[in-house]
Coordinates of C-alpha atoms in Angstrom, one line a residue:
X45 CA -0.3 -0.1 0.0
X46 CA 1.1 3.5 -0.7
X47 CA -0.4 6.5 1.5
X48 CA -0.7 10.4 -0.1
X49 CA -1.8 13.4 1.8
X50 CA -2.6 16.2 -0.1
X51 CA -1.7 19.9 0.8
X52 CA -3.3 23.3 -0.6
X53 CA -5.5 26.5 0.2
X54 CA -9.1 26.1 1.1
X55 CA -11.3 25.1 -1.7
X56 CA -9.0 24.6 -4.6
X57 CA -10.9 21.5 -4.9
X58 CA -8.2 18.9 -2.7
X59 CA -11.4 16.8 -1.4
X60 CA -13.1 16.6 -5.0
X61 CA -10.0 15.6 -6.6
X62 CA -9.7 12.4 -4.3
X63 CA -13.1 11.5 -5.1
X64 CA -12.7 11.5 -8.3
X65 CA -9.6 9.7 -7.9
X66 CA -11.4 7.0 -5.1
X67 CA -14.9 7.8 -5.5
X68 CA -15.2 8.1 -2.0
X69 CA -15.8 11.4 -0.6
X70 CA -13.2 12.2 2.2
X71 CA -14.8 14.6 4.3
X72 CA -16.8 12.6 7.3
X73 CA -18.3 15.3 10.1
X74 CA -21.5 16.4 9.5
X75 CA -20.5 20.0 10.0
X76 CA -17.5 19.5 6.7
X77 CA -20.5 18.3 4.6
X78 CA -23.0 21.4 5.9
X79 CA -20.2 24.1 5.0
X80 CA -18.2 22.1 2.3
X81 CA -15.0 22.7 4.0
X82 CA -12.7 20.3 5.1
X83 CA -12.4 20.9 9.4
X84 CA -10.4 17.8 9.8
X85 CA -8.8 14.9 7.9
X86 CA -10.8 12.7 5.8
X87 CA -9.7 9.2 4.2
X88 CA -10.1 7.5 1.3
X89 CA -8.5 4.8 -0.8
X90 CA -8.8 3.2 -4.7
X91 CA -6.4 0.7 -6.2
X92 CA -5.0 3.1 -9.2
X93 CA -2.9 0.9 -12.0
X94 CA -2.9 -2.2 -9.2
X95 CA -1.6 0.0 -6.6
X96 CA -3.4 0.3 -3.5
X97 CA -3.5 4.0 -2.5
X98 CA -4.4 5.5 0.3
X99 CA -5.2 9.6 0.5
X100 CA -5.3 11.4 3.9
X101 CA -6.8 14.6 2.8
X102 CA -6.2 17.7 4.9
X103 CA -7.8 21.3 5.7
X104 CA -6.7 24.2 3.8
X105 CA -8.0 27.0 5.5
X106 CA -5.7 29.1 8.1
X107 CA -7.7 27.7 10.9
X108 CA -6.7 24.3 10.4
X109 CA -2.9 23.9 9.8
X110 CA -2.6 22.0 13.0
X111 CA -5.2 19.6 11.4
X112 CA -3.1 19.9 8.2
X113 CA 0.5 18.9 10.1
X114 CA -1.0 16.3 11.7
X115 CA -1.8 14.1 8.5
X116 CA 0.9 15.1 6.9
X117 CA 3.7 14.6 9.2
X118 CA 3.6 10.6 9.4
X119 CA 3.2 10.5 5.1
X120 CA 6.1 10.1 2.9
X121 CA 4.2 11.6 -0.2
X122 CA 2.0 14.5 -0.9
X123 CA -0.5 15.5 -3.9
X124 CA -0.2 19.6 -3.8
X125 CA -3.4 21.0 -5.4
X126 CA -3.6 24.7 -6.8
X127 CA -6.5 26.6 -8.5
X128 CA -6.3 28.1 -11.7
X129 CA -9.1 30.0 -10.3
X130 CA -6.5 31.8 -7.9
X131 CA -3.6 30.7 -8.8
X132 CA -0.5 30.5 -5.3
X133 CA -2.5 31.7 -2.5
X134 CA -1.3 32.4 0.8
X135 CA -2.4 28.7 2.5
X136 CA -0.1 27.2 -0.9
X137 CA 2.8 29.2 0.6
X138 CA 1.7 28.4 4.2
X139 CA 1.7 24.8 3.4
X140 CA 4.5 24.6 0.7
X141 CA 6.8 26.0 3.5
X142 CA 5.6 23.1 5.8
X143 CA 6.4 20.4 3.6
X144 CA 10.1 22.2 2.7
X145 CA 10.6 22.2 6.7
X146 CA 9.8 18.6 7.0
X147 CA 11.9 17.8 3.5
X148 CA 9.2 16.2 1.5
X149 CA 10.8 15.0 -1.4
X150 CA 7.8 13.2 -3.4
X151 CA 5.7 15.7 -4.3
X152 CA 3.1 15.7 -7.2
X153 CA 0.9 18.8 -7.8
X154 CA -2.5 19.1 -9.4
X155 CA -3.4 22.0 -11.2
X156 CA -7.7 22.2 -10.2
X157 CA -9.9 24.2 -11.9
X158 CA -8.4 24.2 -15.2
X159 CA -11.6 23.9 -17.3
X160 CA -12.1 27.3 -15.5
X161 CA -9.7 29.4 -16.0
X162 CA -6.1 29.6 -18.0
X163 CA -4.0 27.7 -15.9
X164 CA -0.8 29.1 -17.3
X165 CA 0.0 31.5 -14.6
X166 CA -1.1 28.6 -12.0
X167 CA 1.3 26.3 -13.3
X168 CA 4.2 29.2 -13.6
X169 CA 3.5 30.4 -9.7
X170 CA 3.9 26.5 -9.0
X171 CA 7.5 26.1 -11.0
X172 CA 8.4 29.4 -8.9
X173 CA 7.7 28.4 -6.0
X174 CA 8.2 24.2 -6.2
X175 CA 10.7 24.1 -8.9
X176 CA 11.2 20.5 -8.5
X177 CA 7.7 19.5 -8.9
X178 CA 5.9 17.6 -11.2
X179 CA 3.0 19.3 -12.5
X180 CA -0.2 17.8 -14.3
X181 CA -3.8 19.2 -14.5
X182 CA -6.4 18.2 -12.8
X183 CA -9.1 18.0 -15.6
X184 CA -6.7 15.2 -17.4
X185 CA -7.6 12.3 -14.3
X186 CA -6.0 9.7 -16.5
X187 CA -2.7 11.8 -16.7
X188 CA -2.9 12.5 -12.4
X189 CA -3.6 8.3 -12.2
X190 CA -0.2 8.1 -14.5
X191 CA 1.9 10.7 -12.2
X192 CA 0.5 9.1 -9.1
X193 CA 1.8 5.4 -10.2
X194 CA 5.1 7.0 -11.2
X195 CA 5.1 9.1 -7.7
X196 CA 4.8 5.8 -5.6
X197 CA 7.4 3.8 -7.7
X198 CA 10.0 6.3 -6.4
X199 CA 9.1 6.1 -2.7
X200 CA 11.2 4.4 -1.1
X201 CA 10.5 0.8 0.5
X202 CA 9.6 0.6 3.9
X203 CA 11.4 -1.3 6.8
X204 CA 8.5 -3.7 7.9
X205 CA 10.6 -5.0 10.6
X206 CA 11.2 -2.0 12.7
X207 CA 10.0 -1.1 15.7
X208 CA 6.3 -0.2 15.3
X209 CA 5.5 3.5 16.3
X210 CA 1.7 4.6 15.1
X211 CA 1.3 8.1 15.4
X212 CA -2.6 8.0 15.9
X213 CA -4.9 10.9 13.9
X214 CA -8.0 9.8 15.0
X215 CA -9.6 7.8 18.2
X216 CA -13.2 6.6 18.7
X217 CA -15.4 3.4 19.7
X218 CA -17.5 0.7 17.8
X219 CA -20.2 -0.6 19.5
X220 CA -19.4 -4.0 20.4
X221 CA -15.7 -3.8 19.6
X222 CA -14.3 -0.5 21.8
X223 CA -11.3 1.3 21.4
X224 CA -10.2 2.0 17.7
X225 CA -7.6 4.1 16.7
X226 CA -6.2 5.3 13.5
X227 CA -2.6 6.2 11.9
X228 CA -0.7 6.1 9.3
X229 CA 2.0 3.1 9.7
X230 CA 5.0 4.4 8.4
X231 CA 7.3 1.1 9.3
X232 CA 7.2 -2.1 11.0
X233 CA 4.1 -4.4 11.0
X234 CA 0.8 -4.9 13.3
X235 CA -1.2 -8.0 14.2
X236 CA -3.3 -9.6 16.0
X237 CA -2.3 -10.3 19.7
X238 CA 0.6 -7.5 19.3
X239 CA 1.6 -6.3 23.0
X240 CA 1.9 -2.1 22.3
X241 CA 2.5 0.7 24.8
X242 CA 0.7 4.1 25.3
X243 CA 1.8 6.3 27.4
X244 CA 3.7 3.7 30.0
X245 CA 1.0 1.2 29.7
X246 CA 0.7 -1.9 27.7
X247 CA -2.5 -2.9 25.4
X248 CA -3.1 -5.3 23.3
X249 CA -4.3 -5.1 19.6
X250 CA -7.4 -7.2 19.4
X251 CA -8.7 -6.4 15.9
X252 CA -6.4 -4.6 12.4
X253 CA -8.3 -3.3 9.8
X254 CA -7.2 -1.6 6.8
X255 CA -8.8 -0.4 3.9
X256 CA -11.8 -0.8 5.6
X257 CA -10.9 -5.1 5.7
X258 CA -10.2 -6.8 8.8
X259 CA -6.1 -8.0 8.0
X260 CA -4.4 -10.4 10.3
X261 CA -1.5 -8.1 10.0
X262 CA -0.7 -4.8 8.4
X263 CA 2.6 -4.1 7.2
X264 CA 4.3 -0.4 6.2
X265 CA 3.6 2.0 4.9
X266 CA -0.7 1.6 5.3
X267 CA -3.5 3.3 6.8
X268 CA -4.3 1.8 9.5
X269 CA -7.2 0.9 12.1
X270 CA -6.1 -0.8 15.5
X271 CA -9.2 -2.2 17.8
X272 CA -7.4 -1.9 21.3
X273 CA -7.9 -4.3 24.5
X274 CA -7.1 -2.3 27.9
X275 CA -8.0 0.8 27.4
X276 CA -10.9 4.0 26.8
X277 CA -11.0 5.5 23.7
X278 CA -11.5 8.6 25.9
X279 CA -7.3 8.4 27.3
X280 CA -6.3 8.4 23.4
X281 CA -6.0 11.4 21.3
X282 CA -4.5 12.7 18.6
X283 CA -1.0 12.9 19.1
X284 CA -0.2 9.5 20.9
X285 CA 1.3 7.0 20.2
X286 CA 1.2 3.1 20.0
X287 CA 4.9 2.1 20.3
X288 CA 7.0 -1.7 20.3
X289 CA 7.7 -2.0 23.9
X290 CA 11.0 -1.4 25.5
X291 CA 11.7 0.1 21.8
X292 CA 11.3 3.6 22.6
X293 CA 12.3 6.1 25.1
X294 CA 10.0 8.8 26.2
X295 CA 12.0 12.4 26.4
X296 CA 11.0 15.8 27.3
X297 CA 14.3 17.2 25.8
X298 CA 15.5 17.0 22.8
X299 CA 18.3 18.7 20.5
X300 CA 17.7 19.8 17.3
X301 CA 19.3 20.5 13.6
X302 CA 17.2 23.3 11.9
X303 CA 16.2 24.6 8.5
X304 CA 15.1 26.8 6.6
X305 CA 14.8 28.6 9.8
X306 CA 13.6 32.2 10.4
X307 CA 13.3 34.2 13.6
X308 CA 13.0 31.9 16.7
X309 CA 10.8 32.5 19.5
X310 CA 11.2 31.2 22.6
X311 CA 7.4 29.5 22.6
X312 CA 6.6 28.3 19.6
X313 CA 4.5 24.9 18.5
X314 CA 6.2 21.7 17.3
X315 CA 4.5 19.4 14.9
X316 CA 5.8 16.4 14.8
X317 CA 4.1 12.6 13.5
X318 CA 0.6 13.5 14.4
X319 CA 1.3 15.7 17.8
X320 CA 1.4 19.3 18.4
X321 CA 2.4 20.7 21.7
X322 CA 4.1 24.5 22.9
X323 CA 7.7 23.9 23.4
X324 CA 10.3 26.2 25.2
X325 CA 12.7 27.1 22.1
X326 CA 16.6 28.0 23.4
X327 CA 18.9 28.5 20.5
X328 CA 21.9 26.5 20.3
X329 CA 24.4 28.6 17.5
X330 CA 22.5 29.6 14.4
X331 CA 21.9 25.7 13.1
X332 CA 20.9 24.3 16.4
X333 CA 18.3 24.4 19.4
X334 CA 17.2 22.5 22.7
X335 CA 13.6 22.4 22.8
X336 CA 11.8 21.4 26.4
X337 CA 8.5 19.5 25.4
X338 CA 5.6 19.7 28.0
X339 CA 4.7 16.4 27.7
X340 CA 7.0 12.9 26.7
X341 CA 7.0 12.0 23.5
X342 CA 9.1 8.5 22.1
X343 CA 11.4 9.6 19.9
X344 CA 14.8 8.9 17.7
X345 CA 17.5 10.8 16.3
X346 CA 16.4 11.3 12.6
X347 CA 13.0 11.9 13.1
X348 CA 11.9 15.3 11.1
X349 CA 9.3 17.9 12.1
X350 CA 8.8 21.4 12.1
X351 CA 8.2 25.0 14.6
X352 CA 5.3 27.2 13.6
X353 CA 4.5 30.6 15.1
X354 CA 0.3 29.7 14.6
X355 CA 0.4 33.6 15.9
X356 CA 1.9 34.9 12.9
X357 CA 0.7 31.9 10.5
X358 CA 4.3 31.2 9.7
X359 CA 6.9 28.0 9.5
X360 CA 9.3 29.4 11.8
X361 CA 11.6 26.5 10.9
X362 CA 12.4 22.8 10.2
X363 CA 13.8 20.7 13.1
X364 CA 15.9 17.2 13.1
X365 CA 15.9 15.3 16.1
X366 CA 19.7 15.1 17.1
X367 CA 19.8 13.8 20.5
X368 CA 17.0 12.6 22.6
X369 CA 19.0 12.4 26.2
X370 CA 21.1 16.0 25.4
X371 CA 24.0 16.2 27.9
X372 CA 22.9 18.7 30.5
X373 CA 24.7 22.4 29.5
X374 CA 26.6 23.4 33.1
X375 CA 29.8 25.4 32.3
X376 CA 30.5 28.2 30.3
X377 CA 30.5 27.4 26.8
X378 CA 29.1 23.9 26.8
X379 CA 25.8 26.1 25.3
X380 CA 28.6 27.3 22.3
X381 CA 30.3 23.7 21.9
X382 CA 27.0 22.4 21.4
X383 CA 25.8 25.2 18.9
X384 CA 29.1 24.0 16.6
X385 CA 28.2 20.3 17.6
X386 CA 24.7 20.6 16.1
X387 CA 25.7 22.2 13.0
X388 CA 27.6 19.6 12.1
X389 CA 24.2 17.8 11.2
X390 CA 25.4 14.3 13.8
X391 CA 25.7 14.0 17.6
X392 CA 28.4 11.9 18.8
X393 CA 26.4 8.7 21.1
X394 CA 26.3 8.5 25.0
X395 CA 30.2 7.3 26.1
X396 CA 28.4 4.7 28.2
X397 CA 24.9 3.5 27.7
X398 CA 22.8 0.2 28.3
X399 CA 22.5 -0.9 24.6
X400 CA 18.6 -1.4 24.4
X401 CA 18.7 2.0 25.3
X402 CA 21.4 3.2 22.7
X403 CA 18.9 1.5 20.0
X404 CA 16.0 2.9 21.7
X405 CA 17.5 6.5 21.2
X406 CA 18.7 5.7 17.7
X407 CA 22.2 5.1 17.8
X408 CA 23.5 1.6 16.5
X409 CA 25.5 0.4 19.8
X410 CA 28.8 0.3 18.8
X411 CA 31.3 0.1 21.1
X412 CA 33.3 -2.3 24.0
X413 CA 30.1 -4.3 25.5
X414 CA 30.6 -4.8 29.2
X415 CA 27.7 -6.9 30.2
X416 CA 24.3 -5.1 29.2
X417 CA 26.4 -1.7 28.5
X418 CA 27.9 -0.1 25.7
X419 CA 31.1 1.9 26.0
X420 CA 33.4 4.1 24.6
X421 CA 37.0 1.9 24.5
X422 CA 39.1 5.1 25.1
X423 CA 36.9 6.8 28.1
X424 CA 36.8 3.4 29.2
X425 CA 40.4 2.9 29.8
X426 CA 40.5 6.6 31.3
X427 CA 37.9 5.5 33.8
X428 CA 40.4 2.7 34.2
X429 CA 43.3 4.9 34.9
X430 CA 41.3 7.2 37.1
X431 CA 39.7 4.6 39.4
X432 CA 43.2 3.6 40.3
X433 CA 43.5 7.2 40.9
X434 CA 41.0 7.2 42.9
X435 CA 41.6 4.3 44.9
X436 CA 45.4 5.3 45.6
X437 CA 44.5 9.2 46.8
X438 CA 41.3 7.7 49.2
X439 CA 43.8 4.9 50.5
X440 CA 46.6 7.3 51.1
X441 CA 44.0 9.2 53.6
X442 CA 41.9 6.2 54.9
X443 CA 45.2 4.1 55.4
X444 CA 43.4 1.2 57.6
X445 CA 39.8 1.6 56.0
X446 CA 38.8 -1.9 54.6
X447 CA 38.9 -0.1 51.3
X448 CA 37.0 2.6 49.0
X449 CA 33.2 2.3 49.2
X450 CA 32.0 1.6 45.5
X451 CA 29.0 3.8 45.7
X452 CA 31.6 6.6 46.7
X453 CA 33.8 5.4 43.6
X454 CA 30.8 5.6 41.2
X455 CA 29.8 8.9 42.1
X456 CA 33.2 9.9 41.6
X457 CA 33.7 8.7 38.1
X458 CA 30.2 9.9 37.4
X459 CA 29.5 6.1 36.6
X460 CA 25.7 5.3 35.9
X461 CA 25.6 1.9 37.6
X462 CA 27.8 0.6 40.4
X463 CA 28.0 -3.0 38.6
X464 CA 30.7 -0.7 36.0
X465 CA 33.0 -0.4 39.2
X466 CA 33.3 -4.0 39.5
X467 CA 34.0 -4.5 35.5
X468 CA 36.5 -1.6 35.7
X469 CA 38.5 -2.9 38.2
X470 CA 39.1 -5.8 36.4
X471 CA 42.7 -5.7 35.5
X472 CA 43.9 -3.3 37.7
X473 CA 44.7 -5.6 40.7
X474 CA 42.4 -3.8 43.0
X475 CA 39.9 -6.4 45.0
X476 CA 36.5 -5.2 45.1
X477 CA 34.7 -7.2 47.8
X478 CA 31.7 -6.0 50.2
X479 CA 30.7 -2.8 48.3
X480 CA 34.5 -1.8 48.9
X481 CA 37.0 -2.1 46.7
X482 CA 41.0 -1.9 47.4
X483 CA 44.8 -2.8 47.1
X484 CA 45.0 -6.6 48.1
X485 CA 47.6 -7.2 50.5
X486 CA 48.1 -3.0 51.4
X487 CA 50.8 -3.3 53.7
X488 CA 50.0 -1.8 57.8
X489 CA 50.9 2.1 58.5
X490 CA 53.8 1.9 60.3
X491 CA 52.1 2.7 63.7
X492 CA 49.3 -0.1 62.9
X493 CA 52.7 -2.1 62.2
X494 CA 54.8 -1.7 65.4
X495 CA 51.6 -2.5 67.5
X496 CA 50.7 -6.0 65.6
X497 CA 54.2 -6.8 66.6
X498 CA 53.8 -6.4 69.5
X499 CA 50.8 -8.3 69.9
X500 CA 51.9 -11.5 67.7
X501 CA 55.0 -11.9 70.0
X502 CA 52.3 -12.0 73.4
X503 CA 50.4 -14.5 70.9
X504 CA 53.3 -16.3 69.8
X505 CA 53.9 -16.7 73.7
X506 CA 50.5 -17.5 75.0
X507 CA 48.6 -18.7 71.4
X508 CA 45.1 -18.4 73.1
X509 CA 45.2 -15.7 75.8
X510 CA 44.1 -13.3 73.5
X511 CA 44.2 -9.3 74.7
X512 CA 42.1 -7.8 77.0
X513 CA 40.4 -4.0 76.0
X514 CA 42.6 -2.0 78.2
X515 CA 45.7 -4.2 76.7
X516 CA 44.7 -3.9 72.8
X517 CA 44.0 0.2 74.2
X518 CA 47.8 0.4 75.5
X519 CA 48.5 -0.5 71.7
X520 CA 46.4 1.8 70.3
X521 CA 44.5 -1.1 68.7
X522 CA 40.5 0.0 68.3
X523 CA 38.4 -2.1 65.7
X524 CA 39.1 -0.3 62.7
X525 CA 42.9 -1.4 63.0
X526 CA 42.3 -4.5 64.4
X527 CA 40.3 -4.9 61.2
X528 CA 43.1 -4.2 59.0
X529 CA 45.4 -6.2 60.2
X530 CA 42.8 -9.1 60.3
X531 CA 42.5 -8.2 56.5
X532 CA 46.3 -8.4 56.0
X533 CA 46.1 -11.8 57.3
X534 CA 48.6 -11.1 60.5
X535 CA 45.2 -11.6 63.1
X536 CA 42.2 -13.7 62.9
X537 CA 39.3 -12.2 65.0
X538 CA 36.9 -14.6 67.4
X539 CA 34.7 -12.2 68.1
X540 CA 33.7 -8.3 69.0
X541 CA 37.3 -7.4 70.6
X542 CA 39.1 -11.1 70.6
X543 CA 41.3 -11.3 67.9
X544 CA 43.9 -14.6 68.0
X545 CA 47.2 -15.2 65.5
X546 CA 46.3 -16.3 62.5
X547 CA 46.6 -20.1 63.0
X548 CA 44.2 -20.0 65.4
X549 CA 42.1 -22.3 65.0
X550 CA 44.5 -25.2 63.8
X551 CA 46.5 -25.1 66.8
X552 CA 43.2 -25.2 68.6
X553 CA 42.6 -28.3 66.5
X554 CA 45.9 -29.9 67.4
X555 CA 45.7 -29.3 71.3
X556 CA 42.0 -30.8 71.5
X557 CA 43.2 -34.0 69.9
X558 CA 44.7 -34.4 73.1
X559 CA 42.1 -34.1 75.3
X560 CA 39.7 -37.1 76.3
X561 CA 36.6 -37.2 73.6
X562 CA 33.7 -35.6 74.3
X563 CA 35.2 -32.4 76.2
X564 CA 33.6 -29.4 78.1
X565 CA 34.2 -26.0 77.4
X566 CA 36.3 -26.3 80.7
X567 CA 37.9 -29.0 79.2
X568 CA 39.0 -27.1 76.6
X569 CA 39.3 -23.7 78.8
X570 CA 42.6 -25.6 80.4
X571 CA 43.9 -27.1 77.4
X572 CA 43.8 -24.2 75.4
X573 CA 44.5 -22.3 78.7
X574 CA 43.1 -18.9 78.1
X575 CA 39.5 -17.8 79.7
X576 CA 35.9 -18.2 78.7
X577 CA 35.9 -14.9 77.0
X578 CA 38.1 -16.8 74.5
X579 CA 37.2 -20.2 74.4
X580 CA 33.9 -19.9 73.8
X581 CA 33.4 -17.6 70.4
X582 CA 37.1 -20.2 69.8
X583 CA 34.6 -23.7 69.9
X584 CA 31.8 -22.0 68.5
X585 CA 33.8 -21.5 65.5
X586 CA 35.5 -24.2 65.3
X587 CA 31.8 -26.1 65.4
X588 CA 31.0 -23.6 62.5
X589 CA 34.1 -25.0 60.3
X590 CA 33.1 -28.7 61.3
X591 CA 36.3 -28.9 63.3
X592 CA 34.1 -30.0 66.4
X593 CA 30.6 -30.9 66.9
X594 CA 28.4 -29.6 69.7
X595 CA 25.9 -32.9 71.5
X596 CA 22.6 -32.0 73.2
X597 CA 24.4 -32.3 76.2
X598 CA 27.1 -29.4 75.5
X599 CA 30.1 -31.4 75.1
X600 CA 31.7 -31.3 72.1
X601 CA 33.6 -34.1 69.7
X602 CA 36.7 -33.5 67.8
X603 CA 35.9 -34.5 64.2
X604 CA 39.2 -34.2 62.2

């Protein structure tokens, strides 16, 4: 199927031409038929020389330019109508400016009412305004059909495997069926049973129609009516979208390249797809701008739209989306540098992002893979160097700490996820454990080293006589210093405030092997020449390691 939208000044005969081509009058509203004026979008279709062609007939009155742009936005080809009786008119001018801003390349101009006036002047005006357009007289309807066929033959093939984003142009209810929405499907395919997303909520495709017929599947490009389950038709409006789940990124701020730009005000109306909304415009140089949207839209790099000043009835600029997740402009010179980048017509992808997010933004996920993340290789290598430096700097001022907290390091490096810290640390010789990162086997500070050496001398003489709180205080070995010595493998923590030598468990088992089995805590205490403060947690630790087994009566057996 091929979809073609009309354009042109009010009362130049767009609807009449569509009827002559299809046999269907496109105006559907009673008010339109009463006034003989197209107000909203109309639809008709026909088979022309073996090609299914659907027409989106748009209003030509200046009051309904928003409706016109909603019909033209998602459509790849235009049939522009100029009446021989009036020639080029104000809305001809605004419609042509809109098509230039949207970058429409596939255009056929039909001179209507050529039987009522000499078309020569109108043809000359069209050639001046639209020099690349093919021109044909509407009185020669067979020629119009032939040129329409030629026009469709030039259209690029759609990507039917693409993610779906259907811009809604109508929403209504059908008795017995429920909510139905219509739109022009520009890419992808919609099937009965598909799950799609509307405003962050999943909805199910209950049925699909195209050109008045029920289908099990409709592929782009096509006019499509979708019967939805799970949504009320009042909650779906023109400018909404139905999208493939998890394939699009909603955004409220975009950076765009400008084309055919005139005077830009801070407040303009953005028209993109079938959506129309006021936006705040921040110019970035002469060829770019940042747009702040009042509500999120599922946009991608390369999307085309336009900015319009409805008060002055003029097209302010065409826009091409270059970034749907633009960086903050915090520092002096950021805006100028960003404007220079936008002027090139291309922006670089984020140096670190999830692969699915890159695809949803419109970037090809190219780079080094780190789990689900895609990173720029040079940035990743630089971050690894910064990680090593940051840990060394932190360790220099926290010489007895268990290591730098990984969350603190993540913030320092401005990494988006904590798992990237672990991935960055690979190959650096640093160890990540228990939410901290440190250098394995780091030497103890001199003041701690001396105290631990003294303690080691004590434990060599009396292996199970753990120093008490006063003795530890005298040596200036607090909880942090003791933890550092344990991490260094110099001591073993038996319980809070209770430390022994590194071979305490092995030596205790050797001593207990010479005690009659089973034995009590008191037996163990005497054999180990220690106190209950040490014996109880030491035996519990041996139980946990399977070296001893506690019996129901409280006695123990050595198991090995």
